[in-house]
Tab-separated table of C-alpha atoms in Angstrom:
chain	number	residue	atom	x	y	z
B	3	MET	CA	3.827	-59.817	-4.694
B	4	ASN	CA	6.396	-59.713	-7.026
B	5	VAL	CA	5.038	-57.461	-10.198
B	6	SER	CA	5.105	-53.566	-10.732
B	7	VAL	CA	3.061	-51.813	-12.501
B	8	LYS	CA	5.885	-50.735	-15.156
B	9	ASP	CA	5.748	-54.843	-15.374
B	10	ALA	CA	1.985	-55.704	-15.553
B	11	ALA	CA	1.665	-52.871	-17.881
B	12	LYS	CA	3.751	-54.832	-20.224
B	13	LEU	CA	2.946	-58.013	-19.575
B	14	LEU	CA	-0.675	-57.159	-20.734
B	15	SER	CA	0.307	-54.852	-23.435
B	16	VAL	CA	-1.441	-51.861	-22.001
B	17	SER	CA	-0.663	-48.375	-20.784
B	18	GLU	CA	0.500	-47.819	-16.565
B	19	LYS	CA	-1.951	-44.974	-16.986
B	20	THR	CA	-4.570	-47.787	-17.451
B	21	ILE	CA	-3.072	-50.290	-15.420
B	22	TYR	CA	-3.875	-47.443	-12.881
B	23	ARG	CA	-7.404	-47.003	-13.736
B	24	TRP	CA	-8.975	-50.698	-13.599
B	25	ILE	CA	-6.486	-50.362	-9.454
B	26	LYS	CA	-8.459	-47.053	-8.789
B	27	GLN	CA	-11.701	-49.280	-10.270
B	28	GLU	CA	-10.844	-52.116	-8.239
B	29	ILE	CA	-11.233	-53.949	-11.145
B	30	VAL	CA	-7.468	-55.837	-11.294
B	31	PRO	CA	-5.854	-57.724	-8.475
B	32	ALA	CA	-3.398	-55.221	-6.636
B	33	TYR	CA	-1.845	-54.968	-2.761
B	34	LYS	CA	-0.099	-51.190	-1.401
B	35	VAL	CA	3.777	-52.183	-0.679
B	36	HIS	CA	5.080	-49.110	0.863
B	37	GLU	CA	3.111	-46.668	-0.706
B	38	SER	CA	3.088	-48.535	-4.115
B	39	TYR	CA	1.224	-50.484	-6.343
B	40	ARG	CA	2.432	-54.259	-6.258
B	41	PHE	CA	0.148	-58.265	-7.705
B	42	ASN	CA	0.748	-61.398	-7.291
B	43	ARG	CA	2.441	-63.547	-11.127
B	44	ALA	CA	-0.412	-65.978	-10.853
B	45	GLU	CA	-3.969	-63.919	-9.291
B	46	LEU	CA	-2.588	-61.907	-12.356
B	47	LEU	CA	-3.178	-64.187	-15.075
B	48	GLU	CA	-5.825	-65.499	-13.653
B	49	TRP	CA	-7.470	-62.839	-14.140
B	50	ALA	CA	-6.256	-61.783	-17.714
B	51	THR	CA	-7.736	-65.716	-18.763
B	52	SER	CA	-10.938	-64.363	-17.088
B	53	ARG	CA	-11.193	-61.564	-19.830
B	54	ARG	CA	-9.965	-63.276	-22.673
B	55	MET	CA	-7.177	-61.704	-22.188
B	56	GLY	CA	-4.079	-61.154	-24.753
B	57	ILE	CA	-1.306	-62.856	-21.800
B	58	SER	CA	2.693	-61.755	-22.587
B	59	PRO	CA	4.797	-65.889	-22.400
B	60	GLU	CA	6.617	-63.364	-19.336
B	61	LEU	CA	3.491	-63.464	-17.877
B	62	LEU	CA	4.586	-67.083	-17.328
B	63	SER	CA	8.069	-67.557	-16.413
B	64	GLU	CA	8.865	-68.583	-13.194
B	65	PRO	CA	12.736	-68.737	-12.405
B	66	GLU	CA	11.957	-72.745	-10.761
B	67	GLY	CA	11.577	-75.940	-12.004
B	68	ASP	CA	12.740	-73.798	-15.400
B	69	ALA	CA	14.955	-76.741	-16.058
B	70	LEU	CA	11.601	-78.796	-16.567
B	71	PRO	CA	9.609	-80.012	-19.475
B	72	LEU	CA	6.411	-77.914	-19.169
B	73	PRO	CA	3.315	-80.569	-20.114
B	74	ARG	CA	1.005	-80.567	-22.843
B	75	LEU	CA	-2.099	-80.192	-22.252
B	76	THR	CA	-4.232	-82.874	-23.413
B	77	GLU	CA	-1.546	-85.141	-21.626
B	78	ALA	CA	-2.344	-83.104	-18.235
B	79	MET	CA	-6.290	-83.954	-18.860
B	80	GLU	CA	-5.959	-87.087	-19.712
B	81	ALA	CA	-3.951	-88.118	-16.614
B	82	GLY	CA	-6.723	-86.287	-14.861
B	83	GLY	CA	-9.515	-87.508	-16.662
B	84	ILE	CA	-13.180	-86.981	-17.849
B	85	PHE	CA	-16.551	-87.610	-15.635
B	86	TYR	CA	-20.136	-85.827	-16.206
B	87	ARG	CA	-22.839	-86.000	-14.339
B	88	LEU	CA	-21.817	-85.095	-11.153
B	89	GLU	CA	-23.952	-83.706	-8.175
B	90	GLY	CA	-24.951	-80.826	-6.090
B	91	LYS	CA	-26.333	-78.065	-5.478
B	92	SER	CA	-24.218	-75.416	-3.846
B	93	ARG	CA	-21.099	-74.690	-5.177
B	94	ASP	CA	-19.371	-76.038	-2.517
B	95	GLU	CA	-21.452	-79.390	-2.454
B	96	VAL	CA	-20.381	-79.178	-6.247
B	97	LEU	CA	-16.667	-79.065	-4.974
B	98	ALA	CA	-17.065	-81.627	-2.582
B	99	ASP	CA	-17.754	-84.477	-5.557
B	100	VAL	CA	-14.973	-82.599	-7.548
B	101	VAL	CA	-12.389	-83.354	-4.875
B	102	GLU	CA	-14.174	-86.937	-4.528
B	103	HIS	CA	-13.435	-87.360	-8.507
B	104	LEU	CA	-9.946	-86.355	-8.709
B	105	ARG	CA	-6.793	-88.889	-9.027
B	106	LEU	CA	-4.670	-87.797	-6.129
B	107	PRO	CA	-1.723	-90.119	-4.980
B	108	ASP	CA	-3.293	-91.260	-1.659
B	109	GLU	CA	-1.281	-88.712	0.771
B	110	VAL	CA	-3.073	-86.530	-1.435
B	111	ASP	CA	-5.473	-84.882	2.652
B	112	ARG	CA	-9.110	-84.064	0.512
B	113	ASP	CA	-10.828	-82.966	3.328
B	114	TYR	CA	-7.933	-80.773	3.047
B	115	LEU	CA	-7.758	-79.993	-0.632
B	116	CYS	CA	-11.884	-79.238	-0.784
B	117	ARG	CA	-11.174	-76.588	2.057
B	118	VAL	CA	-8.988	-74.590	0.164
B	119	LEU	CA	-10.816	-74.524	-3.436
B	120	ILE	CA	-13.807	-73.829	-1.129
B	121	ALA	CA	-11.697	-70.640	0.597
B	122	ARG	CA	-10.282	-70.083	-2.696
B	123	GLU	CA	-13.715	-69.096	-3.829
B	124	LYS	CA	-14.484	-67.522	-1.126
B	125	LEU	CA	-11.800	-64.745	-1.497
B	126	ALA	CA	-12.488	-64.680	-5.485
B	127	SER	CA	-15.031	-67.155	-8.641
B	128	THR	CA	-13.229	-68.572	-10.570
B	129	GLY	CA	-16.533	-69.137	-12.820
B	130	ILE	CA	-15.009	-67.204	-15.896
B	131	GLY	CA	-17.562	-66.643	-18.391
B	132	GLU	CA	-19.957	-68.985	-20.665
B	133	GLY	CA	-21.485	-71.565	-17.492
B	134	ILE	CA	-17.023	-72.193	-17.158
B	135	ALA	CA	-15.247	-72.897	-14.378
B	136	LEU	CA	-12.002	-73.458	-13.578
B	137	PRO	CA	-11.122	-73.652	-9.532
B	138	HIS	CA	-7.661	-74.528	-8.577
B	139	PRO	CA	-5.979	-73.950	-5.218
B	140	ARG	CA	-3.886	-70.777	-4.744
B	141	ASN	CA	-0.246	-71.541	-4.325
B	142	PRO	CA	0.302	-75.231	-6.581
B	143	SER	CA	3.155	-76.920	-4.335
B	144	LEU	CA	1.089	-77.032	-1.130
B	145	LEU	CA	-0.908	-80.454	-2.836
B	146	HIS	CA	2.942	-81.965	-2.422
B	147	VAL	CA	1.893	-83.638	-6.176
B	148	THR	CA	4.654	-84.869	-8.828
B	149	ARG	CA	2.390	-84.735	-11.858
B	150	PRO	CA	0.220	-81.872	-13.032
B	151	THR	CA	-3.606	-82.886	-13.692
B	152	VAL	CA	-6.162	-81.148	-15.200
B	153	THR	CA	-9.458	-82.645	-14.285
B	154	LEU	CA	-12.738	-82.121	-16.358
B	155	CYS	CA	-16.254	-82.764	-14.763
B	156	PHE	CA	-19.935	-82.069	-16.366
B	157	LEU	CA	-22.650	-80.410	-13.830
B	158	GLU	CA	-26.105	-82.236	-13.873
B	159	GLN	CA	-27.062	-79.643	-13.208
B	160	PRO	CA	-25.445	-75.819	-13.475
B	161	VAL	CA	-25.114	-73.951	-10.215
B	162	ASP	CA	-24.243	-70.246	-9.188
B	163	PHE	CA	-20.483	-70.058	-9.210
B	164	TYR	CA	-20.147	-66.106	-8.721
B	165	ALA	CA	-19.386	-65.524	-12.054
B	166	LEU	CA	-19.396	-61.759	-13.273
B	167	ASP	CA	-20.843	-63.037	-15.822
B	168	GLY	CA	-24.116	-64.633	-13.728
B	169	ILE	CA	-24.431	-67.838	-15.606
B	170	PRO	CA	-24.612	-70.871	-13.072
B	171	VAL	CA	-21.343	-72.776	-13.895
B	172	GLN	CA	-22.373	-76.626	-15.461
B	173	ILE	CA	-18.495	-77.209	-16.963
B	174	LEU	CA	-15.440	-77.576	-14.330
B	175	PHE	CA	-12.131	-77.648	-15.231
B	176	THR	CA	-9.861	-78.485	-12.527
B	177	LEU	CA	-5.505	-77.738	-12.691
B	178	ILE	CA	-2.920	-79.123	-10.857
B	179	ALA	CA	0.372	-78.509	-11.473
B	180	PRO	CA	3.612	-79.678	-8.141
B	181	THR	CA	4.632	-76.566	-9.485
B	182	LEU	CA	3.486	-72.476	-9.426
B	183	ARG	CA	5.019	-72.214	-13.786
B	184	ALA	CA	3.167	-75.656	-14.410
B	185	HIS	CA	0.393	-74.232	-13.177
B	186	LEU	CA	-0.077	-70.947	-14.741
B	187	HIS	CA	1.359	-72.752	-18.115
B	188	LEU	CA	-1.607	-74.741	-18.165
B	189	LEU	CA	-3.735	-71.698	-17.231
B	190	SER	CA	-2.532	-69.746	-20.267
B	191	LEU	CA	-3.259	-72.681	-22.024
B	192	LEU	CA	-6.651	-73.641	-21.239
B	193	GLY	CA	-7.519	-69.390	-21.740
B	194	PHE	CA	-6.033	-70.384	-25.169
B	195	VAL	CA	-7.670	-72.593	-25.687
B	196	LEU	CA	-11.632	-71.830	-24.736
B	197	HIS	CA	-11.243	-69.399	-27.460
B	198	ASP	CA	-11.702	-72.239	-29.699
B	199	HIS	CA	-15.201	-72.018	-31.531
B	200	ALA	CA	-14.516	-76.400	-32.295
B	201	PHE	CA	-13.579	-77.132	-28.427
B	202	ARG	CA	-16.617	-74.475	-27.461
B	203	LYS	CA	-18.899	-76.436	-29.665
B	204	THR	CA	-17.604	-79.785	-27.744
B	205	LEU	CA	-17.741	-78.812	-24.290
B	206	THR	CA	-21.564	-76.853	-24.925
B	207	GLU	CA	-22.577	-79.881	-26.496
B	208	GLN	CA	-20.715	-82.254	-23.641
B	209	GLY	CA	-19.270	-84.490	-26.312
B	210	SER	CA	-18.084	-88.397	-25.652
B	211	ARG	CA	-13.892	-88.768	-24.058
B	212	GLU	CA	-12.746	-89.798	-27.705
B	213	GLU	CA	-14.566	-86.414	-29.359
B	214	ILE	CA	-13.232	-84.103	-26.423
B	215	PHE	CA	-9.884	-85.542	-26.873
B	216	ALA	CA	-9.784	-84.844	-30.595
B	217	ALA	CA	-11.105	-81.010	-30.025
B	218	LEU	CA	-9.035	-80.353	-26.791
B	219	GLY	CA	-5.695	-81.588	-30.087
B	220	ARG	CA	-6.455	-80.146	-32.434
B	221	ALA	CA	-6.996	-76.754	-31.011
B	222	GLU	CA	-4.142	-77.069	-29.174
B	223	ASP	CA	-1.897	-77.296	-32.083
B	224	CYS	CA	-3.268	-73.971	-33.585
B	225	CYS	CA	-2.664	-72.255	-30.061
B	226	GLN	CA	1.362	-73.181	-30.299
B	227	LYS	CA	1.726	-72.651	-33.521
């Protein structure tokens, strides 16, 4: 809980009064610690991303691992892969199938990861609206992976992920990162590229791997200019 109300207002480019109003309305995830409200940096970024809000670059700043180069989203997706027609009639069944498709080191306990992802969804849906979800562990470092991956999965049938807009999910981006900093960076990049009309159209049409990577590369280049 390392972010104060003042910090949150600065990071989200709103007034402190607005932050307090959101807390009162139980819109933003906040915690009361010794009569003061505090925020978890990762949760705050997830919350802002799900609402297509502008995000200050400072929200991505983490002291640990700052010397390590941050990955491009394209590189992380090339490492994670794209999979089509995943099965599952419920959210939990879908997540189990997603975990089976993830490119993970042999030492990673897939059953444990599946339970972690399900627990994360029960806490708060990772559905960001318009049929897209971003499942991921709350604490990336628990898995002890060495490289970041983003795995794109298309479902055979849409499944209810209890997203705020009520639209069933058919497109999932699963983030696995070795550090919180890399996780936040990839989450932020996804938030940017999902604003790109051409990339979204390619996803909606479930384009080929070549089409998706071409559209992603163009969208990522634009957001980094």
